Amino acid sequence: MLTLTSLWSAVTKLLDICLIWIMFYFLFKNLKNNVKMILIFKGVLWLIFIKIISYLLDLYTVGLLLEYIISWGPIAIIVIFQPEIRNVLEQIGRTQLLGRHKVLTVDERERVVFELMNAIEHLKRQRIGALIVIERNMSLQEYIAPTTKLYADISSQLLEAIFLPPNPLHDGGVIIQGDKITCAGAVFKTSMNPNVNKKLGTRHRAALGVAEETDAIALIVSEETGRVSIACDNYLHYNLTLDEFRAMLLDELKPKTDVFYDADESEGEEDE
């Protein structure tokens, strides 16, 4: 017979399992974007493997040494890799339920892309370096806080003026939230990925760095070559054509779920 006590016990056990799965989900989701954390994970797996081998082969000295490593290893990992662990926790803390870009209607997204493309084409033609970062699900407040705040509507003229030397803000990045330019002069951590081409400059490394730490979209115009690139989802799409650039930007700005959408957008889809 189902009693209130047995029902509560079943609910708590289910909740316990769900919380564990959520913890592992966020752990592995953020783990894949951090090169050093991946190395730690591989090292732990190797220690477990060697421990099993030492147990099966009765290797007393190796097993004893591993016992000490396993006992004190977690403390050593926390001390040595404190910055990487902090970054993972910050990524989890920055995650929002809904990204700002998801509230944009189709017309608003088209207008944002139109203004961005006009600015990108002009900057590319004049070989003016630029870094534009668009916030998605993860908050960029950490980067916004120390910058020059603008809170202006997106316009190609404003973006061109920001990045035109000798404007004091031209070396920093611009952050966009929804259809607003939130700030200029933003500074981002550069990527530490050893596989990144050594010829890429600070602007490209900063774009890849923010793409590794968050789910933001980073748009880059090279000052030296005029080439345009997009960094997102831990990857740098280098030297795109303007058509490729626009298509990728439109695709990345689309909401990634059909559960939450704007009413105007749903009506537009029905008309099609």
PDB file of C-alpha atoms in Angstrom:
ATOM      1  CA  MET A   1       0.000   0.000   0.000  1.00  0.00           C
ATOM      2  CA  LEU A   2       1.303   3.426  -0.993  1.00  0.00           C
ATOM      3  CA  THR A   3       1.736   5.625   2.058  1.00  0.00           C
ATOM      4  CA  LEU A   4       2.749   9.246   2.384  1.00  0.00           C
ATOM      5  CA  THR A   5       6.116   8.184   3.829  1.00  0.00           C
ATOM      6  CA  SER A   6       6.908   5.816   0.940  1.00  0.00           C
ATOM      7  CA  LEU A   7       5.788   8.442  -1.594  1.00  0.00           C
ATOM      8  CA  TRP A   8       8.031  11.073   0.001  1.00  0.00           C
ATOM      9  CA  SER A   9      10.929   8.592   0.038  1.00  0.00           C
ATOM     10  CA  ALA A  10      10.460   7.910  -3.687  1.00  0.00           C
ATOM     11  CA  VAL A  11      10.337  11.656  -4.459  1.00  0.00           C
ATOM     12  CA  THR A  12      13.529  12.387  -2.499  1.00  0.00           C
ATOM     13  CA  LYS A  13      15.382   9.515  -4.200  1.00  0.00           C
ATOM     14  CA  LEU A  14      14.269  10.759  -7.618  1.00  0.00           C
ATOM     15  CA  LEU A  15      15.337  14.293  -6.701  1.00  0.00           C
ATOM     16  CA  ASP A  16      18.696  12.963  -5.493  1.00  0.00           C
ATOM     17  CA  ILE A  17      19.308  11.200  -8.829  1.00  0.00           C
ATOM     18  CA  CYS A  18      18.217  14.255 -10.854  1.00  0.00           C
ATOM     19  CA  LEU A  19      20.570  16.566  -8.936  1.00  0.00           C
ATOM     20  CA  ILE A  20      23.496  14.198  -9.528  1.00  0.00           C
ATOM     21  CA  TRP A  21      22.728  14.082 -13.265  1.00  0.00           C
ATOM     22  CA  ILE A  22      22.476  17.895 -13.391  1.00  0.00           C
ATOM     23  CA  MET A  23      25.866  18.208 -11.662  1.00  0.00           C
ATOM     24  CA  PHE A  24      27.493  15.809 -14.129  1.00  0.00           C
ATOM     25  CA  TYR A  25      25.799  17.576 -17.065  1.00  0.00           C
ATOM     26  CA  PHE A  26      27.187  21.000 -16.145  1.00  0.00           C
ATOM     27  CA  LEU A  27      30.574  19.472 -15.265  1.00  0.00           C
ATOM     28  CA  PHE A  28      31.061  17.768 -18.623  1.00  0.00           C
ATOM     29  CA  LYS A  29      29.461  20.643 -20.563  1.00  0.00           C
ATOM     30  CA  ASN A  30      32.024  23.089 -19.171  1.00  0.00           C
ATOM     31  CA  LEU A  31      34.855  20.551 -19.125  1.00  0.00           C
ATOM     32  CA  LYS A  32      34.969  20.255 -22.917  1.00  0.00           C
ATOM     33  CA  ASN A  33      35.677  23.997 -23.250  1.00  0.00           C
ATOM     34  CA  ASN A  34      38.685  24.025 -20.913  1.00  0.00           C
ATOM     35  CA  VAL A  35      41.931  22.487 -22.151  1.00  0.00           C
ATOM     36  CA  LYS A  36      43.631  22.346 -18.727  1.00  0.00           C
ATOM     37  CA  MET A  37      40.598  20.783 -17.048  1.00  0.00           C
ATOM     38  CA  ILE A  38      40.566  18.090 -19.741  1.00  0.00           C
ATOM     39  CA  LEU A  39      44.208  17.329 -18.924  1.00  0.00           C
ATOM     40  CA  ILE A  40      43.309  17.031 -15.215  1.00  0.00           C
ATOM     41  CA  PHE A  41      40.468  14.669 -16.052  1.00  0.00           C
ATOM     42  CA  LYS A  42      42.762  12.496 -18.189  1.00  0.00           C
ATOM     43  CA  GLY A  43      45.352  12.414 -15.404  1.00  0.00           C
ATOM     44  CA  VAL A  44      42.749  11.244 -12.869  1.00  0.00           C
ATOM     45  CA  LEU A  45      41.634   8.469 -15.253  1.00  0.00           C
ATOM     46  CA  TRP A  46      45.260   7.340 -15.650  1.00  0.00           C
ATOM     47  CA  LEU A  47      45.731   7.216 -11.864  1.00  0.00           C
ATOM     48  CA  ILE A  48      42.599   5.087 -11.493  1.00  0.00           C
ATOM     49  CA  PHE A  49      43.786   2.776 -14.271  1.00  0.00           C
ATOM     50  CA  ILE A  50      47.242   2.339 -12.689  1.00  0.00           C
ATOM     51  CA  LYS A  51      45.632   1.767  -9.281  1.00  0.00           C
ATOM     52  CA  ILE A  52      43.519  -1.069 -10.717  1.00  0.00           C
ATOM     53  CA  ILE A  53      46.581  -2.622 -12.411  1.00  0.00           C
ATOM     54  CA  SER A  54      48.619  -2.421  -9.185  1.00  0.00           C
ATOM     55  CA  TYR A  55      45.799  -4.130  -7.299  1.00  0.00           C
ATOM     56  CA  LEU A  56      45.452  -6.944  -9.858  1.00  0.00           C
ATOM     57  CA  LEU A  57      49.233  -7.537 -10.056  1.00  0.00           C
ATOM     58  CA  ASP A  58      49.765  -7.043  -6.312  1.00  0.00           C
ATOM     59  CA  LEU A  59      52.266  -4.207  -6.795  1.00  0.00           C
ATOM     60  CA  TYR A  60      52.576  -3.167  -3.147  1.00  0.00           C
ATOM     61  CA  THR A  61      54.921  -0.142  -3.506  1.00  0.00           C
ATOM     62  CA  VAL A  62      53.050   1.342  -6.468  1.00  0.00           C
ATOM     63  CA  GLY A  63      49.737   0.800  -4.695  1.00  0.00           C
ATOM     64  CA  LEU A  64      51.002   2.455  -1.503  1.00  0.00           C
ATOM     65  CA  LEU A  65      52.319   5.455  -3.438  1.00  0.00           C
ATOM     66  CA  LEU A  66      49.000   5.816  -5.255  1.00  0.00           C
ATOM     67  CA  GLU A  67      47.156   5.690  -1.945  1.00  0.00           C
ATOM     68  CA  TYR A  68      49.062   8.805  -0.829  1.00  0.00           C
ATOM     69  CA  ILE A  69      48.465  10.508  -4.193  1.00  0.00           C
ATOM     70  CA  ILE A  70      44.735   9.746  -4.097  1.00  0.00           C
ATOM     71  CA  SER A  71      44.489  10.929  -0.474  1.00  0.00           C
ATOM     72  CA  TRP A  72      46.241  14.253  -1.021  1.00  0.00           C
ATOM     73  CA  GLY A  73      45.642  14.668  -4.764  1.00  0.00           C
ATOM     74  CA  PRO A  74      42.301  16.534  -4.536  1.00  0.00           C
ATOM     75  CA  ILE A  75      43.835  19.199  -2.288  1.00  0.00           C
ATOM     76  CA  ALA A  76      46.812  19.584  -4.629  1.00  0.00           C
ATOM     77  CA  ILE A  77      44.506  19.872  -7.663  1.00  0.00           C
ATOM     78  CA  ILE A  78      42.421  22.578  -5.963  1.00  0.00           C
ATOM     79  CA  VAL A  79      45.543  24.583  -5.065  1.00  0.00           C
ATOM     80  CA  ILE A  80      47.366  24.194  -8.400  1.00  0.00           C
ATOM     81  CA  PHE A  81      44.372  24.529 -10.722  1.00  0.00           C
ATOM     82  CA  GLN A  82      42.369  27.036  -8.705  1.00  0.00           C
ATOM     83  CA  PRO A  83      41.965  29.487 -11.676  1.00  0.00           C
ATOM     84  CA  GLU A  84      40.577  26.750 -13.964  1.00  0.00           C
ATOM     85  CA  ILE A  85      38.155  25.482 -11.307  1.00  0.00           C
ATOM     86  CA  ARG A  86      37.032  29.057 -10.647  1.00  0.00           C
ATOM     87  CA  ASN A  87      36.406  29.577 -14.389  1.00  0.00           C
ATOM     88  CA  VAL A  88      34.167  26.490 -14.542  1.00  0.00           C
ATOM     89  CA  LEU A  89      32.165  27.694 -11.520  1.00  0.00           C
ATOM     90  CA  GLU A  90      31.896  31.178 -13.043  1.00  0.00           C
ATOM     91  CA  GLN A  91      30.542  29.699 -16.288  1.00  0.00           C
ATOM     92  CA  ILE A  92      27.872  27.815 -14.353  1.00  0.00           C
ATOM     93  CA  GLY A  93      27.032  30.966 -12.411  1.00  0.00           C
ATOM     94  CA  ARG A  94      26.779  33.064 -15.583  1.00  0.00           C
ATOM     95  CA  THR A  95      24.292  30.689 -17.207  1.00  0.00           C
ATOM     96  CA  GLN A  96      20.843  32.192 -17.549  1.00  0.00           C
ATOM     97  CA  LEU A  97      17.529  30.447 -18.239  1.00  0.00           C
ATOM     98  CA  LEU A  98      16.870  32.525 -21.331  1.00  0.00           C
ATOM     99  CA  GLY A  99      19.434  34.364 -23.441  1.00  0.00           C
ATOM    100  CA  ARG A 100      18.781  37.985 -24.351  1.00  0.00           C
ATOM    101  CA  HIS A 101      18.944  37.205 -28.074  1.00  0.00           C
ATOM    102  CA  LYS A 102      15.947  34.884 -27.774  1.00  0.00           C
ATOM    103  CA  VAL A 103      13.524  37.742 -27.122  1.00  0.00           C
ATOM    104  CA  LEU A 104      14.283  39.282 -30.520  1.00  0.00           C
ATOM    105  CA  THR A 105      11.663  38.880 -33.213  1.00  0.00           C
ATOM    106  CA  VAL A 106      12.599  37.904 -36.778  1.00  0.00           C
ATOM    107  CA  ASP A 107      12.441  41.552 -37.880  1.00  0.00           C
ATOM    108  CA  GLU A 108      14.631  42.662 -34.966  1.00  0.00           C
ATOM    109  CA  ARG A 109      17.228  39.988 -35.732  1.00  0.00           C
ATOM    110  CA  GLU A 110      17.245  40.993 -39.386  1.00  0.00           C
ATOM    111  CA  ARG A 111      17.778  44.628 -38.428  1.00  0.00           C
ATOM    112  CA  VAL A 112      20.609  43.726 -36.028  1.00  0.00           C
ATOM    113  CA  VAL A 113      22.328  41.625 -38.693  1.00  0.00           C
ATOM    114  CA  PHE A 114      21.768  44.366 -41.305  1.00  0.00           C
ATOM    115  CA  GLU A 115      23.464  47.003 -39.137  1.00  0.00           C
ATOM    116  CA  LEU A 116      26.275  44.638 -38.155  1.00  0.00           C
ATOM    117  CA  MET A 117      26.940  43.618 -41.754  1.00  0.00           C
ATOM    118  CA  ASN A 118      27.036  47.245 -42.928  1.00  0.00           C
ATOM    119  CA  ALA A 119      29.611  47.990 -40.241  1.00  0.00           C
ATOM    120  CA  ILE A 120      31.615  44.808 -40.941  1.00  0.00           C
ATOM    121  CA  GLU A 121      31.734  45.507 -44.692  1.00  0.00           C
ATOM    122  CA  HIS A 122      32.962  49.067 -44.108  1.00  0.00           C
ATOM    123  CA  LEU A 123      35.559  47.996 -41.529  1.00  0.00           C
ATOM    124  CA  LYS A 124      36.756  45.175 -43.796  1.00  0.00           C
ATOM    125  CA  ARG A 125      37.068  47.520 -46.787  1.00  0.00           C
ATOM    126  CA  GLN A 126      39.011  50.102 -44.760  1.00  0.00           C
ATOM    127  CA  ARG A 127      41.010  47.418 -42.877  1.00  0.00           C
ATOM    128  CA  ILE A 128      39.977  48.751 -39.501  1.00  0.00           C
ATOM    129  CA  GLY A 129      40.348  46.195 -36.714  1.00  0.00           C
ATOM    130  CA  ALA A 130      37.237  45.374 -34.691  1.00  0.00           C
ATOM    131  CA  LEU A 131      35.953  42.948 -32.059  1.00  0.00           C
ATOM    132  CA  ILE A 132      32.186  42.738 -31.467  1.00  0.00           C
ATOM    133  CA  VAL A 133      30.847  40.271 -28.874  1.00  0.00           C
ATOM    134  CA  ILE A 134      27.158  39.336 -28.752  1.00  0.00           C
ATOM    135  CA  GLU A 135      25.793  37.989 -25.474  1.00  0.00           C
ATOM    136  CA  ARG A 136      23.672  34.839 -25.549  1.00  0.00           C
ATOM    137  CA  ASN A 137      22.707  32.528 -22.653  1.00  0.00           C
ATOM    138  CA  MET A 138      25.699  33.325 -20.423  1.00  0.00           C
ATOM    139  CA  SER A 139      25.900  36.753 -18.854  1.00  0.00           C
ATOM    140  CA  LEU A 140      28.871  38.958 -19.833  1.00  0.00           C
ATOM    141  CA  GLN A 141      28.432  41.275 -16.840  1.00  0.00           C
ATOM    142  CA  GLU A 142      31.951  40.474 -15.662  1.00  0.00           C
ATOM    143  CA  TYR A 143      33.327  42.062 -18.850  1.00  0.00           C
ATOM    144  CA  ILE A 144      30.753  44.868 -18.981  1.00  0.00           C
ATOM    145  CA  ALA A 145      31.377  46.188 -15.454  1.00  0.00           C
ATOM    146  CA  PRO A 146      34.768  47.920 -16.041  1.00  0.00           C
ATOM    147  CA  THR A 147      33.938  49.311 -19.519  1.00  0.00           C
ATOM    148  CA  THR A 148      32.537  52.541 -20.951  1.00  0.00           C
ATOM    149  CA  LYS A 149      28.729  52.130 -20.945  1.00  0.00           C
ATOM    150  CA  LEU A 150      26.739  53.203 -23.992  1.00  0.00           C
ATOM    151  CA  TYR A 151      23.307  51.497 -23.948  1.00  0.00           C
ATOM    152  CA  ALA A 152      22.628  52.683 -27.500  1.00  0.00           C
ATOM    153  CA  ASP A 153      20.632  51.236 -30.380  1.00  0.00           C
ATOM    154  CA  ILE A 154      22.749  49.210 -32.794  1.00  0.00           C
ATOM    155  CA  SER A 155      23.806  51.252 -35.805  1.00  0.00           C
ATOM    156  CA  SER A 156      26.575  50.713 -38.326  1.00  0.00           C
ATOM    157  CA  GLN A 157      27.639  54.375 -38.035  1.00  0.00           C
ATOM    158  CA  LEU A 158      28.159  54.092 -34.276  1.00  0.00           C
ATOM    159  CA  LEU A 159      30.146  50.862 -34.590  1.00  0.00           C
ATOM    160  CA  GLU A 160      32.337  52.356 -37.302  1.00  0.00           C
ATOM    161  CA  ALA A 161      32.970  55.461 -35.171  1.00  0.00           C
ATOM    162  CA  ILE A 162      33.924  53.362 -32.127  1.00  0.00           C
ATOM    163  CA  PHE A 163      36.582  51.348 -33.974  1.00  0.00           C
ATOM    164  CA  LEU A 164      37.959  54.207 -36.075  1.00  0.00           C
ATOM    165  CA  PRO A 165      41.443  55.234 -34.839  1.00  0.00           C
ATOM    166  CA  PRO A 166      42.408  57.340 -32.951  1.00  0.00           C
ATOM    167  CA  ASN A 167      39.198  56.827 -30.949  1.00  0.00           C
ATOM    168  CA  PRO A 168      40.390  55.851 -27.438  1.00  0.00           C
ATOM    169  CA  LEU A 169      37.961  52.882 -27.425  1.00  0.00           C
ATOM    170  CA  HIS A 170      38.996  51.390 -30.782  1.00  0.00           C
ATOM    171  CA  ASP A 171      41.410  48.818 -29.282  1.00  0.00           C
ATOM    172  CA  GLY A 172      38.781  47.275 -26.999  1.00  0.00           C
ATOM    173  CA  GLY A 173      35.733  45.189 -27.787  1.00  0.00           C
ATOM    174  CA  VAL A 174      32.075  46.121 -28.097  1.00  0.00           C
ATOM    175  CA  ILE A 175      29.448  44.059 -26.247  1.00  0.00           C
ATOM    176  CA  ILE A 176      25.921  43.733 -27.629  1.00  0.00           C
ATOM    177  CA  GLN A 177      22.916  42.600 -25.585  1.00  0.00           C
ATOM    178  CA  GLY A 178      19.762  41.996 -27.610  1.00  0.00           C
ATOM    179  CA  ASP A 179      19.506  44.925 -30.040  1.00  0.00           C
ATOM    180  CA  LYS A 180      21.556  47.364 -27.924  1.00  0.00           C
ATOM    181  CA  ILE A 181      25.236  48.251 -27.842  1.00  0.00           C
ATOM    182  CA  THR A 182      25.825  47.954 -24.105  1.00  0.00           C
ATOM    183  CA  CYS A 183      29.436  49.082 -23.865  1.00  0.00           C
ATOM    184  CA  ALA A 184      32.738  49.699 -25.627  1.00  0.00           C
ATOM    185  CA  GLY A 185      36.365  49.248 -24.631  1.00  0.00           C
ATOM    186  CA  ALA A 186      35.816  45.747 -23.224  1.00  0.00           C
ATOM    187  CA  VAL A 187      38.886  43.625 -22.494  1.00  0.00           C
ATOM    188  CA  PHE A 188      38.681  39.821 -22.749  1.00  0.00           C
ATOM    189  CA  LYS A 189      41.007  37.056 -21.600  1.00  0.00           C
ATOM    190  CA  THR A 190      43.012  35.645 -24.486  1.00  0.00           C
ATOM    191  CA  SER A 191      42.802  31.955 -25.334  1.00  0.00           C
ATOM    192  CA  MET A 192      45.517  29.727 -23.873  1.00  0.00           C
ATOM    193  CA  ASN A 193      44.831  26.900 -26.338  1.00  0.00           C
ATOM    194  CA  PRO A 194      48.260  25.654 -27.537  1.00  0.00           C
ATOM    195  CA  ASN A 195      46.752  24.586 -30.883  1.00  0.00           C
ATOM    196  CA  VAL A 196      45.900  28.149 -31.910  1.00  0.00           C
ATOM    197  CA  ASN A 197      47.884  29.385 -34.905  1.00  0.00           C
ATOM    198  CA  LYS A 198      50.812  31.492 -33.666  1.00  0.00           C
ATOM    199  CA  LYS A 199      50.197  34.022 -36.465  1.00  0.00           C
ATOM    200  CA  LEU A 200      46.837  35.064 -35.015  1.00  0.00           C
ATOM    201  CA  GLY A 201      46.951  38.346 -33.111  1.00  0.00           C
ATOM    202  CA  THR A 202      45.551  39.472 -29.779  1.00  0.00           C
ATOM    203  CA  ARG A 203      42.132  40.362 -31.220  1.00  0.00           C
ATOM    204  CA  HIS A 204      41.556  36.835 -32.558  1.00  0.00           C
ATOM    205  CA  ARG A 205      42.877  35.220 -29.370  1.00  0.00           C
ATOM    206  CA  ALA A 206      40.595  37.421 -27.245  1.00  0.00           C
ATOM    207  CA  ALA A 207      37.613  36.447 -29.419  1.00  0.00           C
ATOM    208  CA  LEU A 208      38.431  32.754 -29.067  1.00  0.00           C
ATOM    209  CA  GLY A 209      39.005  33.247 -25.326  1.00  0.00           C
ATOM    210  CA  VAL A 210      35.501  34.627 -24.748  1.00  0.00           C
ATOM    211  CA  ALA A 211      34.065  31.872 -26.978  1.00  0.00           C
ATOM    212  CA  GLU A 212      35.810  29.281 -24.781  1.00  0.00           C
ATOM    213  CA  GLU A 213      34.598  30.783 -21.503  1.00  0.00           C
ATOM    214  CA  THR A 214      31.033  31.668 -22.571  1.00  0.00           C
ATOM    215  CA  ASP A 215      28.522  30.903 -25.325  1.00  0.00           C
ATOM    216  CA  ALA A 216      28.857  34.417 -26.794  1.00  0.00           C
ATOM    217  CA  ILE A 217      29.385  35.123 -30.507  1.00  0.00           C
ATOM    218  CA  ALA A 218      32.560  37.092 -31.257  1.00  0.00           C
ATOM    219  CA  LEU A 219      32.896  38.922 -34.593  1.00  0.00           C
ATOM    220  CA  ILE A 220      36.410  39.870 -35.689  1.00  0.00           C
ATOM    221  CA  VAL A 221      37.801  42.122 -38.413  1.00  0.00           C
ATOM    222  CA  SER A 222      41.553  41.851 -38.901  1.00  0.00           C
ATOM    223  CA  GLU A 223      43.407  45.164 -38.956  1.00  0.00           C
ATOM    224  CA  GLU A 224      46.299  43.741 -40.987  1.00  0.00           C
ATOM    225  CA  THR A 225      44.430  41.766 -43.673  1.00  0.00           C
ATOM    226  CA  GLY A 226      40.802  42.900 -43.467  1.00  0.00           C
ATOM    227  CA  ARG A 227      39.700  39.277 -43.091  1.00  0.00           C
ATOM    228  CA  VAL A 228      36.506  38.634 -41.152  1.00  0.00           C
ATOM    229  CA  SER A 229      36.008  35.741 -38.729  1.00  0.00           C
ATOM    230  CA  ILE A 230      33.535  34.461 -36.148  1.00  0.00           C
ATOM    231  CA  ALA A 231      34.409  32.734 -32.872  1.00  0.00           C
ATOM    232  CA  CYS A 232      31.666  30.740 -31.171  1.00  0.00           C
ATOM    233  CA  ASP A 233      31.174  27.419 -29.398  1.00  0.00           C
ATOM    234  CA  ASN A 234      34.887  27.107 -28.622  1.00  0.00           C
ATOM    235  CA  TYR A 235      35.895  27.374 -32.300  1.00  0.00           C
ATOM    236  CA  LEU A 236      37.270  30.103 -34.573  1.00  0.00           C
ATOM    237  CA  HIS A 237      35.767  30.239 -38.083  1.00  0.00           C
ATOM    238  CA  TYR A 238      38.587  32.093 -39.802  1.00  0.00           C
ATOM    239  CA  ASN A 239      38.602  34.129 -43.044  1.00  0.00           C
ATOM    240  CA  LEU A 240      34.933  33.879 -43.998  1.00  0.00           C
ATOM    241  CA  THR A 241      33.361  35.462 -47.056  1.00  0.00           C
ATOM    242  CA  LEU A 242      30.767  38.126 -46.333  1.00  0.00           C
ATOM    243  CA  ASP A 243      27.984  35.752 -47.433  1.00  0.00           C
ATOM    244  CA  GLU A 244      29.298  33.002 -45.127  1.00  0.00           C
ATOM    245  CA  PHE A 245      29.674  35.542 -42.336  1.00  0.00           C
ATOM    246  CA  ARG A 246      26.089  36.785 -42.661  1.00  0.00           C
ATOM    247  CA  ALA A 247      24.604  33.265 -42.922  1.00  0.00           C
ATOM    248  CA  MET A 248      26.490  32.059 -39.824  1.00  0.00           C
ATOM    249  CA  LEU A 249      25.567  35.176 -37.849  1.00  0.00           C
ATOM    250  CA  LEU A 250      21.866  34.760 -38.665  1.00  0.00           C
ATOM    251  CA  ASP A 251      21.963  31.090 -37.756  1.00  0.00           C
ATOM    252  CA  GLU A 252      23.758  31.656 -34.442  1.00  0.00           C
ATOM    253  CA  LEU A 253      21.332  34.415 -33.418  1.00  0.00           C
ATOM    254  CA  LYS A 254      18.307  32.164 -33.853  1.00  0.00           C
ATOM    255  CA  PRO A 255      16.792  30.761 -30.643  1.00  0.00           C
ATOM    256  CA  LYS A 256      18.041  27.209 -30.091  1.00  0.00           C
ATOM    257  CA  THR A 257      14.691  25.989 -28.743  1.00  0.00           C
ATOM    258  CA  ASP A 258      11.129  26.119 -29.996  1.00  0.00           C
ATOM    259  CA  VAL A 259       9.645  26.119 -26.483  1.00  0.00           C
ATOM    260  CA  PHE A 260      10.083  29.845 -25.865  1.00  0.00           C
ATOM    261  CA  TYR A 261       9.368  32.134 -28.802  1.00  0.00           C
ATOM    262  CA  ASP A 262       7.829  35.460 -29.577  1.00  0.00           C
ATOM    263  CA  ALA A 263       4.186  35.543 -30.642  1.00  0.00           C
ATOM    264  CA  ASP A 264       4.933  37.702 -33.684  1.00  0.00           C
ATOM    265  CA  GLU A 265       7.565  35.210 -34.819  1.00  0.00           C
ATOM    266  CA  SER A 266       5.157  32.272 -34.567  1.00  0.00           C
ATOM    267  CA  GLU A 267       2.559  34.133 -36.648  1.00  0.00           C
ATOM    268  CA  GLY A 268       5.162  34.864 -39.299  1.00  0.00           C
ATOM    269  CA  GLU A 269       6.060  31.183 -39.526  1.00  0.00           C
ATOM    270  CA  GLU A 270       2.393  30.229 -39.966  1.00  0.00           C
ATOM    271  CA  ASP A 271       2.029  32.654 -42.881  1.00  0.00           C
ATOM    272  CA  GLU A 272       4.874  30.928 -44.665  1.00  0.00           C
TER     273      GLU A 272
END
